[in-house]
mmCIF file of C-alpha atoms and ligand atoms in Angstrom:
data_model
loop_
_atom_site.group_PDB
_atom_site.id
_atom_site.type_symbol
_atom_site.label_atom_id
_atom_site.label_comp_id
_atom_site.label_asym_id
_atom_site.label_seq_id
_atom_site.Cartn_x
_atom_site.Cartn_y
_atom_site.Cartn_z
ATOM 1 C CA MET B 1 -24.929 29.057 -37.500
ATOM 2 C CA PRO B 2 -26.509 30.180 -34.158
ATOM 3 C CA LEU B 3 -30.209 30.314 -33.938
ATOM 4 C CA THR B 4 -31.085 33.841 -32.429
ATOM 5 C CA ARG B 5 -34.882 33.700 -31.729
ATOM 6 C CA PRO B 6 -34.736 30.871 -28.994
ATOM 7 C CA ARG B 7 -31.670 32.715 -27.396
ATOM 8 C CA THR B 8 -33.634 36.099 -27.307
ATOM 9 C CA ALA B 9 -36.726 34.498 -25.833
ATOM 10 C CA ALA B 10 -34.624 32.650 -23.133
ATOM 11 C CA ARG B 11 -32.623 35.707 -22.317
ATOM 12 C CA TRP B 12 -35.749 37.731 -21.614
ATOM 13 C CA ILE B 13 -37.512 34.929 -19.630
ATOM 14 C CA ALA B 14 -34.296 34.476 -17.561
ATOM 15 C CA GLU B 15 -34.349 38.182 -16.667
ATOM 16 C CA HIS B 16 -38.174 38.094 -15.736
ATOM 17 C CA LEU B 17 -38.407 34.728 -13.834
ATOM 18 C CA HIS B 18 -38.714 35.170 -10.209
ATOM 19 C CA GLN B 19 -36.579 32.059 -9.544
ATOM 20 C CA PRO B 20 -34.014 29.823 -11.178
ATOM 21 C CA THR B 21 -35.374 27.735 -14.134
ATOM 22 C CA PRO B 22 -36.708 24.349 -12.842
ATOM 23 C CA PRO B 23 -35.163 21.244 -14.250
ATOM 24 C CA THR B 24 -38.478 20.024 -15.652
ATOM 25 C CA VAL B 25 -40.744 21.768 -18.399
ATOM 26 C CA LEU B 26 -44.122 20.605 -19.105
ATOM 27 C CA VAL B 27 -45.890 21.181 -22.281
ATOM 28 C CA LEU B 28 -49.682 21.205 -21.863
ATOM 29 C CA GLY B 29 -51.892 20.194 -24.931
ATOM 30 C CA SER B 30 -55.270 21.436 -25.878
ATOM 31 C CA GLY B 31 -57.628 21.796 -22.918
ATOM 32 C CA LEU B 32 -55.318 19.577 -20.863
ATOM 33 C CA GLY B 33 -53.965 22.110 -18.188
ATOM 34 C CA ALA B 34 -56.918 23.300 -16.418
ATOM 35 C CA SER B 35 -56.985 20.525 -13.658
ATOM 36 C CA LEU B 36 -53.204 20.724 -13.072
ATOM 37 C CA THR B 37 -53.010 24.403 -12.678
ATOM 38 C CA HIS B 38 -56.032 24.501 -10.283
ATOM 39 C CA HIS B 39 -54.290 21.912 -7.929
ATOM 40 C CA ALA B 40 -50.734 23.205 -8.273
ATOM 41 C CA LYS B 41 -49.610 26.796 -6.742
ATOM 42 C CA VAL B 42 -49.131 29.318 -9.608
ATOM 43 C CA LEU B 43 -46.107 31.345 -8.696
ATOM 44 C CA GLN B 44 -45.941 33.304 -11.845
ATOM 45 C CA ARG B 45 -47.581 33.752 -15.165
ATOM 46 C CA ILE B 46 -45.935 35.122 -18.319
ATOM 47 C CA PRO B 47 -48.127 35.693 -21.340
ATOM 48 C CA TYR B 48 -46.525 34.563 -24.503
ATOM 49 C CA SER B 49 -47.167 37.887 -25.990
ATOM 50 C CA ASP B 50 -44.829 39.532 -23.527
ATOM 51 C CA ILE B 51 -41.731 37.349 -24.680
ATOM 52 C CA PRO B 52 -39.749 38.826 -27.424
ATOM 53 C CA ALA B 53 -39.196 36.517 -30.316
ATOM 54 C CA PHE B 54 -41.884 33.985 -29.357
ATOM 55 C CA PRO B 55 -44.185 33.030 -32.095
ATOM 56 C CA ARG B 56 -47.617 34.764 -32.148
ATOM 57 C CA THR B 57 -50.778 32.576 -31.669
ATOM 58 C CA THR B 58 -53.212 32.615 -34.414
ATOM 59 C CA ALA B 59 -56.297 31.295 -32.143
ATOM 60 C CA PRO B 60 -58.174 34.181 -30.504
ATOM 61 C CA GLY B 61 -58.532 33.507 -26.616
ATOM 62 C CA HIS B 62 -55.657 30.970 -26.829
ATOM 63 C CA ALA B 63 -52.916 33.282 -26.420
ATOM 64 C CA GLY B 64 -50.841 30.889 -24.369
ATOM 65 C CA GLU B 65 -48.558 31.539 -21.255
ATOM 66 C CA VAL B 66 -45.669 30.317 -19.333
ATOM 67 C CA LEU B 67 -46.508 29.272 -15.922
ATOM 68 C CA LEU B 68 -44.032 28.897 -13.086
ATOM 69 C CA LEU B 69 -45.840 26.227 -10.835
ATOM 70 C CA ARG B 70 -44.998 24.615 -7.439
ATOM 71 C CA ILE B 71 -46.349 21.191 -6.911
ATOM 72 C CA ASN B 72 -45.681 20.324 -3.239
ATOM 73 C CA HIS B 73 -42.161 21.494 -3.006
ATOM 74 C CA THR B 74 -41.234 20.835 -6.811
ATOM 75 C CA PRO B 75 -41.074 23.748 -9.040
ATOM 76 C CA VAL B 76 -41.924 23.154 -12.691
ATOM 77 C CA LEU B 77 -42.218 25.462 -15.797
ATOM 78 C CA ALA B 78 -45.358 24.877 -17.851
ATOM 79 C CA LEU B 79 -45.970 25.921 -21.306
ATOM 80 C CA CYS B 80 -49.593 26.309 -21.710
ATOM 81 C CA GLY B 81 -50.606 26.517 -25.164
ATOM 82 C CA ARG B 82 -48.398 25.372 -28.237
ATOM 83 C CA PHE B 83 -47.911 26.101 -31.867
ATOM 84 C CA HIS B 84 -49.201 23.609 -34.470
ATOM 85 C CA LEU B 85 -48.240 23.222 -38.110
ATOM 86 C CA TYR B 86 -51.864 23.320 -39.016
ATOM 87 C CA GLU B 87 -52.025 26.706 -37.937
ATOM 88 C CA GLY B 88 -49.463 27.581 -40.308
ATOM 89 C CA HIS B 89 -46.550 27.774 -38.052
ATOM 90 C CA PRO B 90 -43.109 26.710 -39.435
ATOM 91 C CA PRO B 91 -41.534 23.718 -37.635
ATOM 92 C CA HIS B 92 -38.799 26.224 -36.213
ATOM 93 C CA ASP B 93 -41.782 28.007 -34.419
ATOM 94 C CA VAL B 94 -43.525 24.893 -33.308
ATOM 95 C CA VAL B 95 -40.187 24.030 -31.288
ATOM 96 C CA LEU B 96 -39.269 27.371 -30.330
ATOM 97 C CA PRO B 97 -40.528 27.303 -26.630
ATOM 98 C CA VAL B 98 -38.851 23.959 -25.961
ATOM 99 C CA ARG B 99 -35.497 25.318 -27.330
ATOM 100 C CA ALA B 100 -35.902 28.490 -25.240
ATOM 101 C CA THR B 101 -36.387 26.329 -22.093
ATOM 102 C CA LYS B 102 -33.290 24.223 -22.553
ATOM 103 C CA LEU B 103 -31.308 27.400 -23.109
ATOM 104 C CA LEU B 104 -32.691 28.454 -19.665
ATOM 105 C CA GLY B 105 -31.330 25.423 -18.246
ATOM 106 C CA ALA B 106 -34.194 22.928 -18.323
ATOM 107 C CA ARG B 107 -32.952 19.263 -18.662
ATOM 108 C CA ARG B 108 -36.178 17.278 -19.290
ATOM 109 C CA VAL B 109 -39.545 17.721 -20.970
ATOM 110 C CA ILE B 110 -42.932 16.243 -20.423
ATOM 111 C CA LEU B 111 -45.025 16.465 -23.638
ATOM 112 C CA THR B 112 -48.743 16.004 -23.166
ATOM 113 C CA ASN B 113 -51.208 15.898 -26.017
ATOM 114 C CA ALA B 114 -54.943 14.774 -27.008
ATOM 115 C CA ALA B 115 -54.657 11.903 -29.395
ATOM 116 C CA GLY B 116 -57.006 9.467 -31.083
ATOM 117 C CA ALA B 117 -56.757 5.688 -30.273
ATOM 118 C CA LEU B 118 -55.763 3.572 -33.084
ATOM 119 C CA ASN B 119 -55.111 0.537 -31.009
ATOM 120 C CA PRO B 120 -58.530 -1.087 -30.745
ATOM 121 C CA LEU B 121 -57.727 -2.218 -27.030
ATOM 122 C CA PHE B 122 -57.282 1.336 -25.943
ATOM 123 C CA ALA B 123 -60.421 3.115 -24.505
ATOM 124 C CA ALA B 124 -61.328 6.701 -25.104
ATOM 125 C CA GLY B 125 -60.544 8.547 -21.766
ATOM 126 C CA SER B 126 -57.504 6.620 -20.919
ATOM 127 C CA LEU B 127 -53.844 7.717 -20.940
ATOM 128 C CA MET B 128 -51.075 6.358 -22.947
ATOM 129 C CA ALA B 129 -47.362 6.874 -22.097
ATOM 130 C CA ILE B 130 -45.315 7.283 -25.317
ATOM 131 C CA THR B 131 -42.788 4.713 -25.931
ATOM 132 C CA ASP B 132 -41.673 5.889 -29.481
ATOM 133 C CA GLN B 133 -42.994 7.879 -32.349
ATOM 134 C CA ILE B 134 -43.661 8.104 -36.063
ATOM 135 C CA ASN B 135 -43.199 11.431 -37.720
ATOM 136 C CA LEU B 136 -45.616 11.601 -40.697
ATOM 137 C CA THR B 137 -45.900 15.428 -40.694
ATOM 138 C CA GLY B 138 -43.332 15.552 -43.593
ATOM 139 C CA LYS B 139 -41.446 18.234 -41.668
ATOM 140 C CA SER B 140 -38.473 18.287 -39.359
ATOM 141 C CA PRO B 141 -37.409 21.204 -36.862
ATOM 142 C CA LEU B 142 -33.727 20.393 -37.879
ATOM 143 C CA THR B 143 -34.030 21.262 -41.540
ATOM 144 C CA GLY B 144 -31.689 24.109 -42.510
ATOM 145 C CA PRO B 145 -28.322 25.005 -41.112
ATOM 146 C CA ASN B 146 -27.420 23.254 -37.842
ATOM 147 C CA ASP B 147 -26.715 25.248 -34.688
ATOM 148 C CA GLU B 148 -24.007 23.055 -33.319
ATOM 149 C CA THR B 149 -24.328 24.691 -29.915
ATOM 150 C CA LEU B 150 -27.623 23.117 -29.696
ATOM 151 C CA GLY B 151 -26.973 19.767 -30.895
ATOM 152 C CA PRO B 152 -25.504 17.567 -33.729
ATOM 153 C CA ARG B 153 -26.312 17.702 -37.365
ATOM 154 C CA PHE B 154 -27.603 13.994 -37.496
ATOM 155 C CA PRO B 155 -28.919 13.373 -34.037
ATOM 156 C CA ASP B 156 -29.582 9.749 -32.753
ATOM 157 C CA MET B 157 -33.417 8.899 -32.422
ATOM 158 C CA SER B 158 -33.039 5.369 -31.321
ATOM 159 C CA GLN B 159 -34.508 6.193 -27.980
ATOM 160 C CA VAL B 160 -36.690 9.358 -28.094
ATOM 161 C CA TYR B 161 -38.733 8.699 -25.063
ATOM 162 C CA SER B 162 -36.887 7.769 -21.756
ATOM 163 C CA PRO B 163 -37.573 4.327 -20.656
ATOM 164 C CA ARG B 164 -36.848 5.228 -17.049
ATOM 165 C CA LEU B 165 -39.578 8.098 -17.192
ATOM 166 C CA VAL B 166 -42.071 5.812 -18.666
ATOM 167 C CA ASP B 167 -41.330 3.400 -15.820
ATOM 168 C CA LEU B 168 -41.615 6.051 -13.270
ATOM 169 C CA ALA B 169 -45.119 7.325 -14.908
ATOM 170 C CA LEU B 170 -46.226 3.632 -14.785
ATOM 171 C CA ALA B 171 -45.333 3.128 -11.189
ATOM 172 C CA THR B 172 -46.984 6.520 -10.319
ATOM 173 C CA ALA B 173 -50.094 5.565 -12.289
ATOM 174 C CA THR B 174 -50.206 2.128 -10.533
ATOM 175 C CA ARG B 175 -49.966 3.679 -7.035
ATOM 176 C CA LEU B 176 -52.860 6.004 -7.937
ATOM 177 C CA GLY B 177 -55.075 3.277 -9.371
ATOM 178 C CA LEU B 178 -55.085 4.872 -12.875
ATOM 179 C CA ARG B 179 -54.850 2.938 -16.152
ATOM 180 C CA LEU B 180 -51.878 3.974 -18.304
ATOM 181 C CA GLU B 181 -51.316 2.281 -21.602
ATOM 182 C CA ARG B 182 -47.986 2.282 -23.508
ATOM 183 C CA GLY B 183 -47.791 2.659 -27.140
ATOM 184 C CA VAL B 184 -46.475 4.542 -30.360
ATOM 185 C CA TYR B 185 -47.576 7.973 -31.129
ATOM 186 C CA LEU B 186 -47.886 8.941 -34.761
ATOM 187 C CA GLY B 187 -47.835 12.687 -35.642
ATOM 188 C CA VAL B 188 -49.763 14.096 -38.791
ATOM 189 C CA ALA B 189 -49.802 17.768 -39.792
ATOM 190 C CA GLY B 190 -53.673 17.907 -39.836
ATOM 191 C CA PRO B 191 -55.892 19.775 -39.433
ATOM 192 C CA GLN B 192 -58.455 17.452 -40.970
ATOM 193 C CA LEU B 193 -59.160 14.134 -39.083
ATOM 194 C CA GLU B 194 -58.386 10.849 -40.852
ATOM 195 C CA THR B 195 -60.411 8.965 -43.398
ATOM 196 C CA PRO B 196 -60.929 5.167 -42.493
ATOM 197 C CA ALA B 197 -58.249 4.304 -45.171
ATOM 198 C CA GLU B 198 -55.890 6.534 -43.571
ATOM 199 C CA THR B 199 -56.663 5.302 -40.059
ATOM 200 C CA ARG B 200 -56.082 1.531 -41.384
ATOM 201 C CA MET B 201 -52.659 2.511 -42.905
ATOM 202 C CA TYR B 202 -51.577 4.185 -39.764
ATOM 203 C CA ARG B 203 -52.387 1.152 -37.760
ATOM 204 C CA ILE B 204 -50.573 -1.203 -40.148
ATOM 205 C CA LEU B 205 -47.607 1.186 -39.747
ATOM 206 C CA GLY B 206 -47.370 0.374 -36.082
ATOM 207 C CA ALA B 207 -49.022 3.285 -34.239
ATOM 208 C CA ASP B 208 -51.311 3.015 -31.142
ATOM 209 C CA ALA B 209 -52.331 6.598 -31.094
ATOM 210 C CA ILE B 210 -52.563 9.551 -33.613
ATOM 211 C CA GLY B 211 -52.392 13.407 -33.072
ATOM 212 C CA MET B 212 -51.250 16.668 -34.431
ATOM 213 C CA SER B 213 -48.497 17.681 -32.178
ATOM 214 C CA THR B 214 -45.567 16.403 -30.037
ATOM 215 C CA VAL B 215 -43.377 14.829 -32.612
ATOM 216 C CA LEU B 216 -41.616 17.827 -33.848
ATOM 217 C CA GLU B 217 -40.945 18.980 -30.198
ATOM 218 C CA ALA B 218 -39.699 15.528 -29.164
ATOM 219 C CA ILE B 219 -37.160 15.635 -32.194
ATOM 220 C CA ALA B 220 -36.004 19.075 -31.094
ATOM 221 C CA ALA B 221 -35.693 17.920 -27.396
ATOM 222 C CA ARG B 222 -33.560 15.057 -28.356
ATOM 223 C CA HIS B 223 -31.407 17.145 -30.667
ATOM 224 C CA LEU B 224 -30.800 19.369 -27.446
ATOM 225 C CA GLY B 225 -30.080 16.306 -25.408
ATOM 226 C CA MET B 226 -33.180 16.699 -23.160
ATOM 227 C CA GLU B 227 -34.886 13.713 -21.378
ATOM 228 C CA VAL B 228 -38.371 13.372 -22.890
ATOM 229 C CA LEU B 229 -41.582 11.818 -21.458
ATOM 230 C CA GLY B 230 -44.968 11.952 -23.476
ATOM 231 C CA ILE B 231 -48.362 11.343 -22.228
ATOM 232 C CA SER B 232 -51.371 11.121 -24.594
ATOM 233 C CA CYS B 233 -54.903 11.643 -23.340
ATOM 234 C CA LEU B 234 -56.834 9.337 -25.743
ATOM 235 C CA THR B 235 -59.843 11.438 -26.488
ATOM 236 C CA ASN B 236 -61.495 9.238 -29.141
ATOM 237 C CA GLN B 237 -61.208 5.839 -30.800
ATOM 238 C CA ASN B 238 -60.118 5.960 -34.415
ATOM 239 C CA LEU B 239 -60.964 2.673 -35.874
ATOM 240 C CA PRO B 240 -61.428 2.106 -39.655
ATOM 241 C CA ASP B 241 -64.017 -0.436 -39.645
ATOM 242 C CA CYS B 242 -66.494 1.109 -37.350
ATOM 243 C CA MET B 243 -65.491 4.646 -37.755
ATOM 244 C CA ALA B 244 -67.701 6.976 -35.845
ATOM 245 C CA GLU B 245 -67.981 10.605 -36.927
ATOM 246 C CA THR B 246 -66.041 12.998 -34.527
ATOM 247 C CA SER B 247 -65.646 16.549 -34.260
ATOM 248 C CA ILE B 248 -63.084 18.917 -32.644
ATOM 249 C CA GLU B 249 -65.756 19.711 -30.191
ATOM 250 C CA ALA B 250 -66.239 16.145 -29.177
ATOM 251 C CA ILE B 251 -62.457 15.691 -28.774
ATOM 252 C CA LEU B 252 -61.913 18.937 -26.772
ATOM 253 C CA ALA B 253 -64.782 17.967 -24.417
ATOM 254 C CA GLN B 254 -63.205 14.496 -23.865
ATOM 255 C CA ALA B 255 -59.629 16.177 -23.460
ATOM 256 C CA ALA B 256 -61.168 18.236 -20.606
ATOM 257 C CA ALA B 257 -62.424 15.170 -18.983
ATOM 258 C CA SER B 258 -59.123 13.082 -19.504
ATOM 259 C CA GLY B 259 -57.223 16.279 -18.484
ATOM 260 C CA ALA B 260 -58.368 15.779 -14.951
ATOM 261 C CA VAL B 261 -57.125 12.259 -15.041
ATOM 262 C CA LEU B 262 -53.664 13.484 -16.472
ATOM 263 C CA GLY B 263 -53.604 16.351 -13.853
ATOM 264 C CA GLN B 264 -53.837 13.592 -11.128
ATOM 265 C CA LEU B 265 -50.986 11.691 -12.674
ATOM 266 C CA LEU B 266 -48.729 14.764 -13.114
ATOM 267 C CA LEU B 267 -49.326 16.043 -9.662
ATOM 268 C CA HIS B 268 -47.853 12.841 -8.286
ATOM 269 C CA LEU B 269 -45.374 12.224 -11.029
ATOM 270 C CA ILE B 270 -43.510 15.677 -11.103
ATOM 271 C CA PRO B 271 -42.534 15.573 -7.403
ATOM 272 C CA ALA B 272 -41.301 11.868 -7.828
ATOM 273 C CA LEU B 273 -38.985 13.175 -10.702
ATOM 274 C CA GLU B 274 -36.996 14.773 -7.926
ATOM 275 C CA ASP B 275 -35.789 11.304 -6.836
ATOM 276 C CA VAL B 276 -34.434 10.283 -10.326
ATOM 277 C CA SER B 277 -32.428 13.524 -10.520
HETATM 278 N N1 HPA F 1 -56.841 12.230 -35.069
HETATM 279 C C1 HPA F 1 -55.893 13.164 -35.041
HETATM 280 N N2 HPA F 1 -55.691 13.905 -34.007
HETATM 281 C C2 HPA F 1 -56.358 13.758 -32.991
HETATM 282 C C3 HPA F 1 -57.341 12.798 -32.736
HETATM 283 C C4 HPA F 1 -57.528 11.996 -33.890
HETATM 284 O O1 HPA F 1 -58.396 11.061 -33.855
HETATM 285 N N3 HPA F 1 -57.978 12.826 -31.602
HETATM 286 C C5 HPA F 1 -57.487 13.827 -31.005
HETATM 287 N N4 HPA F 1 -56.475 14.459 -31.761
#
């Protein structure tokens, strides 16, 4: 059964985009876009509210927009602002922008997010390349009738995150002298932050970082056959036995600071993607 809304959105964007869709799509997490968009050339801005069939944001002042960017000579389509389960969006809406960009012709997606560090060796303020994920949201974007033209009913998830893109991110970070950890990202629905007992459980389950996004988009992207890179900005340490009180304000403030480091990495990584085709 064909999914109509991602197709409607993709058709509209294709008609309005000033140049062909770039192969790479970047999904920018909370407060993470400012530094990158400051340093890249913004060729075009499309507010989400202009795009038919796109979900509507619930947060005032965070309407979201699609940006056509050029970094050096490399074009990239950036989705600034995403739809979260905790806002009440159904899983299909959370992944609709990623699906629309694949239908437009994009081949790979870079998912960024703010996350709490569960691994005690990972410092707040550092970046983590996601090597695998645990979906504990209790939801899947693939529930319901399968659109066979998008992907298979039972897609393989043995390698959600592309090892060659992780290697490229590591090589780029090393070249820039930036610290880039590697680890497993665990996705929860939120919006409440974790209790110490939950944090202890998530660490025992094998996760290095925890957040409220990314896992559904990664599942949808693999269903679509896209190559996925995930980068977490570790905004806080989330340790059960010395749990510090945290707030969304503190997380967003740290996200803005880490966003500058993430921006540096992406400014060099995105042009380097041209060489891996
Ligand atoms: N928990 C869940 N989500 C988050 C966190 C956290 O500690 N930090 C940033 N996003």
